[in-house]
Every structure is written in C-alpha cells, then in structure tokens.
Amino acid sequence: MGAEKHATINSQVPERDLFAALVYVVQQGGYEIGGLSNELREVLFTSGKTLMSWGHIFAATVKAAGPGSVLQLSVAVVPGAPKALMDGRKNQKAAAKFIESVEAALAAPTPPQPAPVESFAMTQNGSTVPWTSGEFPGA
C-alpha cells in the first residue's frame, strides 16, 4: 500500500459513540465494508472506483483515550491499482474528507445511529468469517 496516509481525530465523546459515528459515516457514504469488529472497534472499508481514481482502502480504529476517545485512520490506494504520481495527495484528500464527515456526524444535534452490523471479515475468496479478536482474518 504505497503512499499510505494517516489521520487522527481526538474526541471528548466516549469510545462507543465515536465508533458509532464512524460506522454511520461508512454506511451512509456508500463505502463497502470489508471487515468490521465491534469488539475491537475496527473497520476496514473501500471507496468505489471513479473516473479519476481506482478507489481507496481505509482502515479505522477507535480507542479509548482518557475520558474521550481517538480515531486512527489509514488510507491507501486499493491493492492491485497501478501506481500514480498523485497517490499520496489523493490519499490525503480522501482521509481529510472522511475525517470531516465523521466530525460532522459527531456535531449533529442527534447522535448518529448506524444500522446494526455483526462483526465479520471478508476473506480473499469472498466468504465471511467472524472477527471478534486478533488481527484481521481476511488477509
């Protein structure tokens, strides 16, 4: 995953609320979830291919941080996409856009309520397996 970019949100909301906002934005933003662990508060998802991009792969983790929480986001081009000179800049822009969406969801007058999703990981052959502990099992 060349030209990978990272972004972080430090929030005063509890870990479960930040994770709910994260999942809500993923569900509402048209991203495809490749794995989600409610127990680990991790999500792996991709954006679709567009005229100017092969798409991005996102890995997000929410952790407790004192009375609040922190979201750590990594963005890279989807595996198998040809390398491009502007990959780093596009990844940074995709990360910033996603972070803005999560911050907007957190600032909404009512807390975001994502649709319930059981913990799962999509394997390379397209089947799903539970993902409740450890590393991402779909790799």
PDB file of C-alpha atoms in Angstrom:
ATOM      1  CA  MET A   1       0.000   0.000   0.000  1.00  0.00           C
ATOM      2  CA  GLY A   2       2.235   2.777  -1.268  1.00  0.00           C
ATOM      3  CA  ALA A   3       1.727   6.433  -0.360  1.00  0.00           C
ATOM      4  CA  GLU A   4      -0.337   5.469   2.680  1.00  0.00           C
ATOM      5  CA  LYS A   5      -1.619   8.462   4.650  1.00  0.00           C
ATOM      6  CA  HIS A   6      -2.794   8.701   8.243  1.00  0.00           C
ATOM      7  CA  ALA A   7      -5.252  10.958  10.048  1.00  0.00           C
ATOM      8  CA  THR A   8      -6.486  11.151  13.631  1.00  0.00           C
ATOM      9  CA  ILE A   9      -9.474  12.548  15.494  1.00  0.00           C
ATOM     10  CA  ASN A  10      -9.156  13.197  19.213  1.00  0.00           C
ATOM     11  CA  SER A  11     -12.640  13.429  20.653  1.00  0.00           C
ATOM     12  CA  GLN A  12     -14.252  14.081  24.007  1.00  0.00           C
ATOM     13  CA  VAL A  13     -17.035  11.564  23.286  1.00  0.00           C
ATOM     14  CA  PRO A  14     -16.844   8.004  24.649  1.00  0.00           C
ATOM     15  CA  GLU A  15     -15.281   5.279  22.518  1.00  0.00           C
ATOM     16  CA  ARG A  16     -18.652   3.643  21.690  1.00  0.00           C
ATOM     17  CA  ASP A  17     -20.097   6.964  20.422  1.00  0.00           C
ATOM     18  CA  LEU A  18     -17.106   7.717  18.192  1.00  0.00           C
ATOM     19  CA  PHE A  19     -17.253   4.172  16.810  1.00  0.00           C
ATOM     20  CA  ALA A  20     -21.000   4.606  16.138  1.00  0.00           C
ATOM     21  CA  ALA A  21     -20.261   7.833  14.216  1.00  0.00           C
ATOM     22  CA  LEU A  22     -17.521   6.056  12.241  1.00  0.00           C
ATOM     23  CA  VAL A  23     -19.799   3.158  11.246  1.00  0.00           C
ATOM     24  CA  TYR A  24     -22.641   5.567  10.440  1.00  0.00           C
ATOM     25  CA  VAL A  25     -20.441   7.580   8.054  1.00  0.00           C
ATOM     26  CA  VAL A  26     -19.181   4.400   6.368  1.00  0.00           C
ATOM     27  CA  GLN A  27     -22.739   3.131   5.904  1.00  0.00           C
ATOM     28  CA  GLN A  28     -24.129   6.462   4.695  1.00  0.00           C
ATOM     29  CA  GLY A  29     -21.128   7.313   2.498  1.00  0.00           C
ATOM     30  CA  GLY A  30     -21.519   4.436   0.090  1.00  0.00           C
ATOM     31  CA  TYR A  31     -18.332   2.687   1.183  1.00  0.00           C
ATOM     32  CA  GLU A  32     -18.046  -1.102   1.001  1.00  0.00           C
ATOM     33  CA  ILE A  33     -17.241  -2.713   4.347  1.00  0.00           C
ATOM     34  CA  GLY A  34     -14.653  -5.478   4.058  1.00  0.00           C
ATOM     35  CA  GLY A  35     -14.488  -6.144   7.772  1.00  0.00           C
ATOM     36  CA  LEU A  36     -15.904  -4.787  10.997  1.00  0.00           C
ATOM     37  CA  SER A  37     -15.147  -5.751  14.587  1.00  0.00           C
ATOM     38  CA  ASN A  38     -17.497  -4.305  17.199  1.00  0.00           C
ATOM     39  CA  GLU A  39     -15.329  -5.828  19.933  1.00  0.00           C
ATOM     40  CA  LEU A  40     -12.055  -4.313  18.674  1.00  0.00           C
ATOM     41  CA  ARG A  41     -13.780  -1.186  17.292  1.00  0.00           C
ATOM     42  CA  GLU A  42     -12.057  -1.583  13.929  1.00  0.00           C
ATOM     43  CA  VAL A  43     -13.415  -1.195  10.397  1.00  0.00           C
ATOM     44  CA  LEU A  44     -11.816  -1.956   7.040  1.00  0.00           C
ATOM     45  CA  PHE A  45     -13.633  -0.454   4.044  1.00  0.00           C
ATOM     46  CA  THR A  46     -13.136   0.717   0.483  1.00  0.00           C
ATOM     47  CA  SER A  47     -14.394   3.524  -1.694  1.00  0.00           C
ATOM     48  CA  GLY A  48     -15.547   2.788  -5.189  1.00  0.00           C
ATOM     49  CA  LYS A  49     -13.717   3.339  -8.438  1.00  0.00           C
ATOM     50  CA  THR A  50     -14.333   6.713 -10.084  1.00  0.00           C
ATOM     51  CA  LEU A  51     -13.291   8.402 -13.307  1.00  0.00           C
ATOM     52  CA  MET A  52     -10.164   9.799 -11.629  1.00  0.00           C
ATOM     53  CA  SER A  53      -9.396   7.104  -9.043  1.00  0.00           C
ATOM     54  CA  TRP A  54      -9.119   3.347  -8.678  1.00  0.00           C
ATOM     55  CA  GLY A  55     -10.560   3.775  -5.190  1.00  0.00           C
ATOM     56  CA  HIS A  56      -9.130   3.794  -1.700  1.00  0.00           C
ATOM     57  CA  ILE A  57      -8.846   1.291   1.096  1.00  0.00           C
ATOM     58  CA  PHE A  58      -9.422   2.643   4.610  1.00  0.00           C
ATOM     59  CA  ALA A  59      -8.523   1.079   7.954  1.00  0.00           C
ATOM     60  CA  ALA A  60     -10.015   2.777  11.024  1.00  0.00           C
ATOM     61  CA  THR A  61      -9.604   2.016  14.720  1.00  0.00           C
ATOM     62  CA  VAL A  62     -11.278   3.715  17.679  1.00  0.00           C
ATOM     63  CA  LYS A  63      -9.606   3.523  21.092  1.00  0.00           C
ATOM     64  CA  ALA A  64     -10.311   4.996  24.491  1.00  0.00           C
ATOM     65  CA  ALA A  65      -8.139   7.967  25.437  1.00  0.00           C
ATOM     66  CA  GLY A  66      -8.764   9.222  28.959  1.00  0.00           C
ATOM     67  CA  PRO A  67     -12.346  10.453  29.258  1.00  0.00           C
ATOM     68  CA  GLY A  68     -12.681  10.604  25.468  1.00  0.00           C
ATOM     69  CA  SER A  69     -11.515   8.566  22.511  1.00  0.00           C
ATOM     70  CA  VAL A  70      -9.330   8.691  19.423  1.00  0.00           C
ATOM     71  CA  LEU A  71      -9.965   7.551  15.850  1.00  0.00           C
ATOM     72  CA  GLN A  72      -6.926   6.473  13.853  1.00  0.00           C
ATOM     73  CA  LEU A  73      -7.421   6.300  10.088  1.00  0.00           C
ATOM     74  CA  SER A  74      -5.096   4.955   7.391  1.00  0.00           C
ATOM     75  CA  VAL A  75      -5.824   5.426   3.692  1.00  0.00           C
ATOM     76  CA  ALA A  76      -4.098   3.873   0.672  1.00  0.00           C
ATOM     77  CA  VAL A  77      -4.941   3.030  -2.923  1.00  0.00           C
ATOM     78  CA  VAL A  78      -6.763  -0.252  -3.382  1.00  0.00           C
ATOM     79  CA  PRO A  79      -4.473  -3.249  -3.815  1.00  0.00           C
ATOM     80  CA  GLY A  80      -3.727  -4.012  -7.442  1.00  0.00           C
ATOM     81  CA  ALA A  81      -4.248  -0.447  -8.679  1.00  0.00           C
ATOM     82  CA  PRO A  82      -1.484   0.959 -10.847  1.00  0.00           C
ATOM     83  CA  LYS A  83       0.854   3.333  -9.043  1.00  0.00           C
ATOM     84  CA  ALA A  84       0.388   7.017  -9.839  1.00  0.00           C
ATOM     85  CA  LEU A  85       2.379  10.116  -9.076  1.00  0.00           C
ATOM     86  CA  MET A  86      -0.533  11.738  -7.211  1.00  0.00           C
ATOM     87  CA  ASP A  87      -1.432   8.739  -5.000  1.00  0.00           C
ATOM     88  CA  GLY A  88      -0.151  10.367  -1.805  1.00  0.00           C
ATOM     89  CA  ARG A  89      -2.082  13.563  -2.423  1.00  0.00           C
ATOM     90  CA  LYS A  90      -5.286  11.680  -3.328  1.00  0.00           C
ATOM     91  CA  ASN A  91      -4.971   9.503  -0.218  1.00  0.00           C
ATOM     92  CA  GLN A  92      -4.502  12.582   1.971  1.00  0.00           C
ATOM     93  CA  LYS A  93      -7.543  14.236   0.410  1.00  0.00           C
ATOM     94  CA  ALA A  94      -9.660  11.080   0.896  1.00  0.00           C
ATOM     95  CA  ALA A  95      -8.576  10.896   4.553  1.00  0.00           C
ATOM     96  CA  ALA A  96      -9.406  14.571   5.156  1.00  0.00           C
ATOM     97  CA  LYS A  97     -12.813  14.225   3.502  1.00  0.00           C
ATOM     98  CA  PHE A  98     -13.653  11.171   5.608  1.00  0.00           C
ATOM     99  CA  ILE A  99     -12.484  12.850   8.839  1.00  0.00           C
ATOM    100  CA  GLU A 100     -14.681  15.881   8.034  1.00  0.00           C
ATOM    101  CA  SER A 101     -17.674  13.570   7.601  1.00  0.00           C
ATOM    102  CA  VAL A 102     -17.080  11.900  10.972  1.00  0.00           C
ATOM    103  CA  GLU A 103     -16.658  15.277  12.691  1.00  0.00           C
ATOM    104  CA  ALA A 104     -19.908  16.487  11.086  1.00  0.00           C
ATOM    105  CA  ALA A 105     -21.710  13.362  12.328  1.00  0.00           C
ATOM    106  CA  LEU A 106     -20.378  13.985  15.841  1.00  0.00           C
ATOM    107  CA  ALA A 107     -21.503  17.631  15.702  1.00  0.00           C
ATOM    108  CA  ALA A 108     -25.057  16.735  14.630  1.00  0.00           C
ATOM    109  CA  PRO A 109     -27.812  17.619  17.130  1.00  0.00           C
ATOM    110  CA  THR A 110     -28.754  13.943  17.484  1.00  0.00           C
ATOM    111  CA  PRO A 111     -26.151  11.174  17.807  1.00  0.00           C
ATOM    112  CA  PRO A 112     -25.679   9.086  14.662  1.00  0.00           C
ATOM    113  CA  GLN A 113     -27.365   5.682  14.796  1.00  0.00           C
ATOM    114  CA  PRO A 114     -25.737   3.212  12.393  1.00  0.00           C
ATOM    115  CA  ALA A 115     -27.562   0.109  11.245  1.00  0.00           C
ATOM    116  CA  PRO A 116     -26.505  -2.845  13.419  1.00  0.00           C
ATOM    117  CA  VAL A 117     -23.712  -4.949  11.903  1.00  0.00           C
ATOM    118  CA  GLU A 118     -22.328  -8.168  13.343  1.00  0.00           C
ATOM    119  CA  SER A 119     -18.555  -8.486  13.493  1.00  0.00           C
ATOM    120  CA  PHE A 120     -17.203 -10.053  10.306  1.00  0.00           C
ATOM    121  CA  ALA A 121     -14.286 -10.105   7.900  1.00  0.00           C
ATOM    122  CA  MET A 122     -14.422 -10.753   4.176  1.00  0.00           C
ATOM    123  CA  THR A 123     -11.807 -13.295   3.076  1.00  0.00           C
ATOM    124  CA  GLN A 124      -9.983 -13.161  -0.245  1.00  0.00           C
ATOM    125  CA  ASN A 125     -12.289 -15.820  -1.706  1.00  0.00           C
ATOM    126  CA  GLY A 126     -15.380 -13.715  -0.862  1.00  0.00           C
ATOM    127  CA  SER A 127     -16.663 -15.647   2.141  1.00  0.00           C
ATOM    128  CA  THR A 128     -17.175 -14.042   5.535  1.00  0.00           C
ATOM    129  CA  VAL A 129     -15.767 -15.162   8.872  1.00  0.00           C
ATOM    130  CA  PRO A 130     -16.301 -13.776  12.395  1.00  0.00           C
ATOM    131  CA  TRP A 131     -13.839 -11.084  13.518  1.00  0.00           C
ATOM    132  CA  THR A 132     -14.058 -10.606  17.254  1.00  0.00           C
ATOM    133  CA  SER A 133     -10.406 -10.731  18.291  1.00  0.00           C
ATOM    134  CA  GLY A 134      -6.870 -10.564  16.953  1.00  0.00           C
ATOM    135  CA  GLU A 135      -5.644  -9.431  13.577  1.00  0.00           C
ATOM    136  CA  PHE A 136      -7.882  -9.019  10.545  1.00  0.00           C
ATOM    137  CA  PRO A 137      -8.645 -12.620   9.482  1.00  0.00           C
ATOM    138  CA  GLY A 138      -9.449 -11.761   5.858  1.00  0.00           C
ATOM    139  CA  ALA A 139      -5.875 -11.097   4.737  1.00  0.00           C
TER     140      ALA A 139
END
